[in-house]
Amino acid sequence: VDKPNVVIVIFGATGDLSKRKLFPSIYRLYQNGKIGEDFAVVGLARRPWTNDIFREKVCESINESESNNQIDLEAFASHFYYQSFDVTDSSSYTHLDGLLNHLEGQYQTDGNRIFYLAMAPEYFGTIANQIEQNGLKESVGWTRLVIEKPFGHDHISAKALNNQIRLAFNEDQIYRIDHYLGKEMVQNIEVIRFANGIFEHLWNNRFISNIQVTSSEKLGVEERARYYDRSGATRDMVQNHMLQMVALLAMEPPIKLTPEEIRSEKVKVLRALRLVEPTEEVENYFVRGQYGPGPLGKGYREEAPELKNSITETYVAGKVMIDNYRWAGVPFYIRTGKKMKEKSIKIVVEFKDIPMNLYYKDEAKRHPNLLVINIQPDEGITLHLNAKKAGIGSIAQPIELSYTNNGVDGINTPEAYEKLIYDCIIGDTTNFTHWDEVAYSWKYVDAVLDAWSKTEPLFPNYAAGSMGPEAADRLLEKDGFHWWPIT
Ligand code: BG6
């Protein structure tokens, strides 16, 4: 189907995610001709907005996020409808069903419905069940449920949530969003690996010494103190985005490019993660941090009154071990944090060094081969090699082969959402996380969080605007490695 017909129902339509990501993404799909005229969007939230107010907000959000001319903006916005909604009240749902039936006549969307939950997670279960109980899944077309994170707070709560949702929806109707999986260069990991003999044959513990995955941000907690302080960097970033990137880097080649085959390879990696044992061991594998005042401004505890005594981590670095045949002994170092020096998402694959140095006088200048995958803000790959320095004698110098994608700087994320929303419309689940992946990721981070909960951290331990706590450098130094620069 190239122009699928659908009604998208957004729960939480007055929220930040809708404004910053969802409306602009749907607009781009429209502009790019990925969706035709047969679509409608129904926005739901508590506020008593009218269709007109809603459409105005939609236009505003698009004007803020897009720089080019929006000629067809009004026509686009006319597809948007608003209903004031109480998620716990079944009459809200019957009313919604009426509206959907009406719109399905008007737009010929064949009864295809997407329910997108872009709101507080405590209502995910309730909404899923109300949708089912009030008959909203009984249209003639397909129905799909899109769920934003956080998917639970730990393994137990995630499982309870999943069970609750599964009472109303089948696994293949559930689309759990991890927006990193919509990023162009994250999707490229698989292609770079499996389409290139020169990498894939070396992609194991015989030739790779370690892999480093960084996602650093300059932003702090912004307006999200309430959510973030309950979550922390480990739940916010590691359980989902970081471990998903590890899975893509470490998985075996799928036998086919179907969602089932790819997922099953990713699940195998997540199953092989070596769980961190309690207290003493966690210190050897994980470092947590919280920013204090620094060049980028005030400390985390000063960001909001309720954060005054917070021991929530805004930074985490870890050494992840994968106990399988391919990766035994190869550390995957991950790190992510708020208020760091640069915004950067980057993967560095460090190959083992040659056995003997013939060409470098100065041993310290020797450079192992690196494959760097730049995810953001630059998109591309760089291969670090050694070659002869021009002139007399045989002296080597490090050189770089670079390829840059024509990605649009900085605004990668709306594009990620654009791709994921489209995938959901056409029913491609490849870049959404299956329950099994979510479950194994939670088990892994739960072990770390449990160990941490037994001791009080010494926070703050890094300056806002730095590269994180020093302990994160020692994590690699004791293995004889160091973090490669991210810029
Ligand atoms: C989100 C986290 O999932 O990812 C945020 O909740 C974080 O805290 C964001 O800022 C980072 O995404 P990106 O695409 O900017 O790297």
XYZ file of C-alpha atoms and ligand atoms in Angstrom:
503
model
C 0.000 0.000 0.000
C 1.653 3.273 -0.853
C -0.922 5.733 0.437
C -2.606 4.003 3.314
C -5.812 5.471 4.704
C -6.061 5.881 8.427
C -7.452 7.819 11.359
C -4.816 8.554 13.996
C -6.172 9.131 17.487
C -3.696 10.910 19.743
C -4.181 10.670 23.514
C -2.325 13.612 25.013
C -2.765 15.923 22.054
C -2.097 19.068 24.082
C 1.224 17.731 25.338
C 4.799 18.400 24.510
C 5.434 15.318 22.418
C 2.464 16.003 20.167
C 3.567 19.543 19.632
C 7.278 18.943 19.143
C 7.299 15.628 17.287
C 3.968 14.183 16.248
C 2.297 17.084 14.407
C 5.435 18.052 12.479
C 6.066 14.418 11.562
C 2.543 13.850 10.273
C 2.864 17.081 8.339
C 6.029 15.899 6.686
C 4.423 12.629 5.701
C 1.654 14.673 4.114
C 4.063 17.006 2.358
C 6.149 14.137 1.077
C 3.091 12.424 -0.292
C 3.393 9.447 2.064
C -0.178 9.998 3.164
C -2.810 11.300 0.782
C -6.023 13.138 1.519
C -7.734 10.178 3.128
C -6.586 10.606 6.676
C -7.759 12.318 9.826
C -6.199 12.999 13.184
C -8.274 13.138 16.346
C -6.650 14.892 19.281
C -7.766 14.015 22.793
C -6.954 15.660 26.093
C -8.708 17.135 29.100
C -8.698 20.746 27.975
C -11.943 22.061 26.484
C -10.467 23.017 23.118
C -12.443 23.316 19.885
C -11.388 21.992 16.491
C -10.373 25.520 15.567
C -8.135 26.022 18.567
C -6.599 22.617 17.993
C -5.903 23.355 14.334
C -4.308 26.627 15.288
C -1.996 24.829 17.711
C -1.132 22.297 15.061
C -0.168 25.076 12.648
C 1.857 26.830 15.321
C 3.802 23.709 16.120
C 4.607 23.166 12.459
C 5.650 26.760 11.947
C 8.022 26.422 14.874
C 9.670 23.272 13.662
C 9.826 23.752 9.899
C 11.718 26.469 8.170
C 10.444 26.142 4.595
C 7.216 27.490 3.190
C 4.043 25.897 4.406
C 1.684 26.504 1.542
C -0.684 23.653 2.217
C -0.774 24.059 5.967
C -4.436 24.996 6.200
C -5.555 22.133 4.052
C -3.444 19.872 6.220
C -4.830 21.231 9.488
C -8.395 20.732 8.286
C -7.852 16.995 8.809
C -7.465 17.562 12.556
C -10.327 17.183 15.054
C -10.418 17.644 18.771
C -12.401 16.031 21.536
C -12.176 16.923 25.196
C -11.608 13.621 26.919
C -11.599 11.887 30.276
C -9.577 8.696 29.949
C -11.346 6.982 32.839
C -14.888 7.739 31.668
C -16.409 5.288 29.235
C -18.801 7.867 27.797
C -15.737 9.678 26.424
C -14.958 6.525 24.466
C -18.430 6.025 23.073
C -18.456 9.613 21.971
C -15.067 9.056 20.324
C -16.390 5.996 18.532
C -19.182 8.125 17.100
C -16.690 10.697 15.888
C -14.506 8.007 14.346
C -17.410 6.440 12.495
C -18.320 9.832 11.135
C -14.756 10.598 10.023
C -14.419 7.181 8.469
C -17.324 8.034 6.227
C -15.961 11.449 5.415
C -12.396 10.375 4.615
C -12.718 6.775 3.488
C -10.111 5.473 5.837
C -11.402 1.901 5.557
C -11.889 1.666 9.311
C -8.131 1.691 9.955
C -7.374 3.142 13.366
C -4.191 4.010 15.195
C -4.438 4.817 18.889
C -1.336 6.723 19.891
C -0.720 7.037 23.635
C 1.402 10.127 24.081
C 0.636 10.828 27.699
C 1.295 9.863 31.312
C 2.124 6.147 31.506
C -0.126 5.483 34.500
C -3.083 5.519 32.103
C -1.709 3.214 29.400
C -3.434 0.127 30.788
C -6.730 1.874 31.468
C -6.909 3.395 28.008
C -6.061 0.150 26.222
C -8.824 -1.639 28.071
C -11.390 1.106 27.661
C -10.730 1.128 23.917
C -11.467 -2.546 23.775
C -14.436 -2.574 26.165
C -16.167 0.267 24.384
C -15.908 -1.473 21.057
C -13.434 0.895 19.419
C -11.451 -2.015 18.041
C -14.438 -3.366 16.184
C -14.130 -1.253 13.067
C -13.900 -2.995 9.709
C -10.213 -2.158 9.259
C -7.177 -2.822 11.439
C -6.437 -1.242 14.821
C -2.981 -0.584 16.244
C -1.812 0.770 19.563
C 1.286 2.950 19.749
C 2.838 3.353 23.166
C 5.407 5.895 24.206
C 7.874 5.230 26.953
C 8.323 4.745 29.807
C 7.090 1.187 29.496
C 7.050 0.440 33.223
C 9.411 1.484 35.990
C 11.148 -1.859 36.406
C 10.640 -5.413 35.191
C 7.757 -6.172 37.535
C 5.727 -3.080 36.698
C 6.502 -3.409 32.996
C 5.209 -6.956 33.073
C 2.037 -5.938 34.887
C 1.488 -3.179 32.349
C 2.112 -5.539 29.484
C -0.338 -8.096 30.835
C -2.935 -5.416 31.199
C -2.470 -4.163 27.644
C -2.413 -7.689 26.270
C -5.915 -8.243 27.625
C -7.055 -5.783 24.979
C -4.472 -5.960 22.181
C -2.404 -8.721 20.604
C 1.364 -8.400 20.540
C 1.273 -7.747 16.796
C -1.083 -4.795 17.302
C 1.210 -3.140 19.857
C 3.849 -0.701 18.639
C 6.242 0.248 21.455
C 8.162 3.321 20.409
C 11.898 3.673 20.828
C 12.610 6.734 18.742
C 16.302 5.844 18.413
C 15.199 3.002 16.152
C 13.830 5.605 13.773
C 17.143 7.421 13.439
C 18.705 7.081 10.042
C 22.155 6.081 11.265
C 20.828 3.681 13.870
C 19.004 1.917 11.050
C 22.254 2.026 9.140
C 24.150 -0.050 11.737
C 22.650 -3.200 10.328
C 23.462 -2.283 6.730
C 27.034 -1.211 7.468
C 27.589 -4.508 9.232
C 25.821 -6.985 7.018
C 26.440 -5.438 3.622
C 30.217 -5.186 4.026
C 32.510 -8.177 4.067
C 35.403 -6.088 5.356
C 33.496 -5.400 8.552
C 31.362 -8.440 9.112
C 34.257 -10.905 8.924
C 36.083 -8.956 11.628
C 33.020 -8.308 13.751
C 33.844 -10.485 16.759
C 36.110 -10.961 19.745
C 39.086 -11.988 17.645
C 39.405 -8.610 15.959
C 37.455 -6.071 18.005
C 38.880 -4.955 21.331
C 35.938 -2.897 22.564
C 32.922 -0.908 21.395
C 31.922 2.480 22.806
C 28.421 3.894 22.589
C 27.867 7.487 23.699
C 24.708 9.561 23.824
C 25.518 12.848 25.507
C 23.190 15.816 25.810
C 23.676 19.446 26.644
C 20.084 19.778 27.803
C 19.201 19.380 31.443
C 15.857 18.171 32.759
C 13.998 21.164 31.321
C 10.322 21.036 32.341
C 10.338 17.352 33.112
C 11.712 17.299 36.668
C 8.775 15.306 37.995
C 9.144 12.505 35.475
C 12.911 12.588 35.289
C 13.607 12.521 38.981
C 11.649 9.298 39.340
C 13.361 7.864 36.348
C 17.010 8.889 36.093
C 19.396 8.305 33.216
C 19.378 4.525 33.530
C 15.638 4.125 33.075
C 15.330 7.089 30.736
C 18.104 6.140 28.306
C 19.857 2.850 29.065
C 16.898 0.492 29.405
C 15.730 1.494 25.950
C 17.928 3.498 23.568
C 21.385 2.422 24.716
C 20.627 -1.291 24.958
C 18.822 -1.206 21.626
C 21.965 0.159 20.000
C 24.043 -2.515 21.720
C 21.667 -5.172 20.430
C 21.965 -3.910 16.860
C 25.754 -3.820 17.112
C 26.020 -7.263 18.591
C 23.309 -9.330 16.935
C 23.897 -12.160 14.478
C 22.887 -11.569 10.866
C 19.166 -12.252 10.532
C 18.314 -14.961 8.017
C 15.787 -12.615 6.426
C 14.876 -8.967 6.858
C 11.545 -9.656 8.481
C 10.579 -8.075 11.795
C 10.381 -11.515 13.418
C 13.858 -12.570 12.331
C 15.505 -9.304 13.307
C 13.784 -9.227 16.652
C 14.708 -12.754 17.454
C 18.384 -11.940 16.859
C 18.145 -8.859 19.057
C 16.435 -10.808 21.800
C 19.281 -13.335 21.765
C 21.755 -10.554 22.493
C 19.676 -9.124 25.306
C 19.340 -12.594 26.793
C 23.111 -12.952 26.769
C 23.781 -9.739 28.717
C 25.741 -10.617 31.820
C 23.744 -9.409 34.809
C 25.675 -7.298 37.257
C 25.930 -8.910 40.669
C 25.135 -6.940 43.841
C 27.055 -4.130 45.437
C 30.813 -4.650 45.063
C 30.526 -5.750 41.478
C 28.373 -2.899 40.320
C 31.232 -0.538 41.173
C 33.441 -2.368 38.691
C 30.915 -2.189 35.903
C 28.832 0.946 36.322
C 29.370 4.577 37.230
C 26.526 6.936 38.089
C 26.719 10.692 38.187
C 24.716 13.797 38.846
C 25.673 17.224 37.578
C 26.579 20.078 39.858
C 27.102 23.705 38.864
C 29.510 24.258 35.984
C 30.082 26.062 32.687
C 26.608 25.030 31.479
C 24.814 26.484 34.471
C 23.385 25.384 37.767
C 23.433 21.939 39.254
C 20.623 19.401 39.040
C 19.617 19.925 42.657
C 19.131 23.625 41.993
C 16.939 23.131 38.911
C 13.699 22.845 40.909
C 12.810 23.020 44.606
C 11.791 19.357 44.742
C 15.209 18.268 43.477
C 17.047 19.744 46.437
C 18.063 16.430 47.989
C 17.773 14.286 44.914
C 20.014 11.252 44.482
C 18.757 10.564 40.959
C 21.501 9.918 38.430
C 21.670 12.225 35.425
C 24.625 10.312 34.011
C 25.493 6.679 33.680
C 28.433 4.835 32.193
C 28.683 1.083 32.084
C 30.685 -1.839 30.883
C 28.265 -4.264 29.305
C 29.419 -7.832 28.734
C 27.697 -10.174 26.335
C 28.221 -13.801 27.184
C 28.063 -15.493 23.840
C 30.508 -17.061 21.435
C 31.001 -13.975 19.300
C 31.492 -11.425 22.067
C 33.054 -13.254 25.013
C 35.602 -10.897 26.545
C 34.710 -7.783 24.524
C 33.454 -4.877 26.626
C 30.678 -2.669 25.251
C 31.143 0.619 27.072
C 28.068 2.790 27.145
C 27.594 6.282 28.534
C 24.839 8.836 28.523
C 24.138 11.984 30.474
C 22.454 15.339 30.745
C 24.332 18.653 30.799
C 27.390 17.310 29.146
C 29.831 19.198 27.009
C 28.378 18.273 23.612
C 25.253 16.849 22.084
C 26.515 13.728 20.420
C 25.351 10.232 19.635
C 28.249 8.163 18.438
C 29.490 4.612 18.234
C 33.197 3.786 18.117
C 34.261 0.281 17.195
C 37.896 -0.206 18.200
C 39.737 -2.971 16.387
C 42.577 -4.884 17.981
C 45.964 -3.490 17.227
C 48.517 -5.114 14.923
C 50.975 -7.377 16.760
C 54.083 -5.290 16.124
C 54.798 -1.652 15.511
C 56.932 -1.147 12.407
C 56.118 2.389 11.453
C 55.692 4.589 14.468
C 58.836 5.955 16.142
C 56.724 7.286 18.911
C 54.738 4.391 20.330
C 52.180 6.780 21.787
C 51.154 8.013 18.329
C 50.124 4.571 17.236
C 46.479 4.453 16.414
C 44.300 1.357 16.289
C 41.754 1.143 13.490
C 38.419 2.612 14.433
C 35.091 2.521 12.734
C 33.081 5.466 13.949
C 29.343 5.607 13.330
C 28.104 9.165 13.741
C 24.436 9.258 14.577
C 23.953 12.853 15.676
C 24.422 15.737 15.028
C 26.525 14.613 12.064
C 25.349 11.553 10.248
C 27.924 9.353 8.644
C 30.805 6.980 9.156
C 34.529 7.498 9.569
C 37.150 4.830 9.236
C 40.450 5.520 10.971
C 43.444 3.951 9.239
C 47.210 4.343 9.212
C 49.092 5.372 6.083
C 52.516 6.565 5.105
C 53.443 10.099 5.854
C 54.542 11.789 2.624
C 58.280 12.355 2.333
C 61.369 10.441 3.128
C 61.376 7.332 5.244
C 58.645 4.959 6.341
C 56.722 6.722 9.000
C 53.031 6.228 9.435
C 50.327 8.661 10.367
C 46.673 8.240 11.208
C 44.274 9.145 8.390
C 40.497 9.211 8.193
C 38.103 8.114 5.485
C 34.818 9.877 6.017
C 31.375 9.629 4.581
C 28.696 12.122 5.571
C 25.014 11.562 5.039
C 23.167 14.647 3.935
C 21.200 14.575 7.151
C 19.734 17.832 8.295
C 21.776 18.947 11.272
C 20.124 18.864 14.633
C 16.619 18.046 13.541
C 17.044 14.342 13.298
C 14.385 13.416 15.805
C 11.268 14.631 13.974
C 12.508 12.598 11.077
C 12.755 9.567 13.323
C 9.144 10.000 14.347
C 8.157 10.534 10.764
C 9.598 7.160 9.838
C 8.123 5.364 12.808
C 4.635 6.773 12.301
C 4.805 5.725 8.680
C 5.995 2.237 9.634
C 3.048 1.933 11.973
C 0.633 3.024 9.245
C 1.953 0.393 6.858
C 2.161 -2.227 9.601
C 5.942 -2.709 9.705
C 6.938 -3.582 13.274
C 10.677 -3.925 12.627
C 11.660 -0.718 14.367
C 9.445 -1.096 17.396
C 10.384 -3.049 20.484
C 8.848 -6.409 21.154
C 7.836 -7.258 24.706
C 10.682 -9.784 25.007
C 13.252 -7.073 24.312
C 11.658 -4.777 26.860
C 11.604 -7.550 29.463
C 15.261 -8.548 29.111
C 16.395 -4.915 29.094
C 14.533 -4.273 32.319
C 16.047 -7.312 33.980
C 19.477 -6.041 33.076
C 19.023 -2.492 34.366
C 17.075 -3.678 37.421
C 20.194 -5.507 38.613
C 22.220 -2.303 38.381
C 19.556 -0.168 40.034
C 19.079 -2.690 42.842
C 22.769 -2.679 43.642
C 22.838 1.112 43.598
C 19.833 1.402 45.866
C 21.894 -0.128 48.670
C 24.425 2.677 48.843
C 24.178 6.444 48.930
C 25.932 8.105 45.990
C 28.290 11.043 46.449
C 26.503 13.592 44.313
C 27.053 15.933 42.573
C 30.137 14.480 40.940
C 30.441 16.183 37.570
C 30.208 19.774 36.447
C 27.403 20.857 34.119
C 29.168 21.127 30.773
C 31.831 18.480 31.400
C 32.167 14.978 29.981
C 30.891 13.320 33.165
C 32.492 11.956 36.342
C 36.150 10.941 36.374
C 35.237 7.485 37.551
C 33.914 6.859 34.040
C 37.426 7.300 32.652
C 38.822 4.831 35.156
C 36.208 2.292 34.101
C 38.067 1.990 30.775
C 41.565 2.688 32.024
C 41.588 -0.379 34.166
C 40.959 -2.436 31.039
C 43.713 -0.578 29.176
C 41.335 1.538 27.067
C 40.084 5.106 27.014
C 37.040 6.898 25.680
C 37.598 8.126 22.147
C 36.698 11.788 21.734
C 33.144 12.445 20.585
C 33.923 15.488 18.457
C 14.261 10.561 25.363
C 14.550 10.847 26.789
O 13.807 9.237 25.222
O 15.432 10.739 24.588
C 15.075 12.268 26.950
O 13.397 10.691 27.574
C 16.233 12.502 26.028
O 15.446 12.520 28.289
C 15.926 12.059 24.601
O 16.519 13.884 26.049
C 17.157 12.120 23.734
O 16.785 11.937 22.416
P 17.673 12.447 21.216
O 16.998 11.959 19.998
O 17.728 13.945 21.317
O 19.042 11.853 21.429
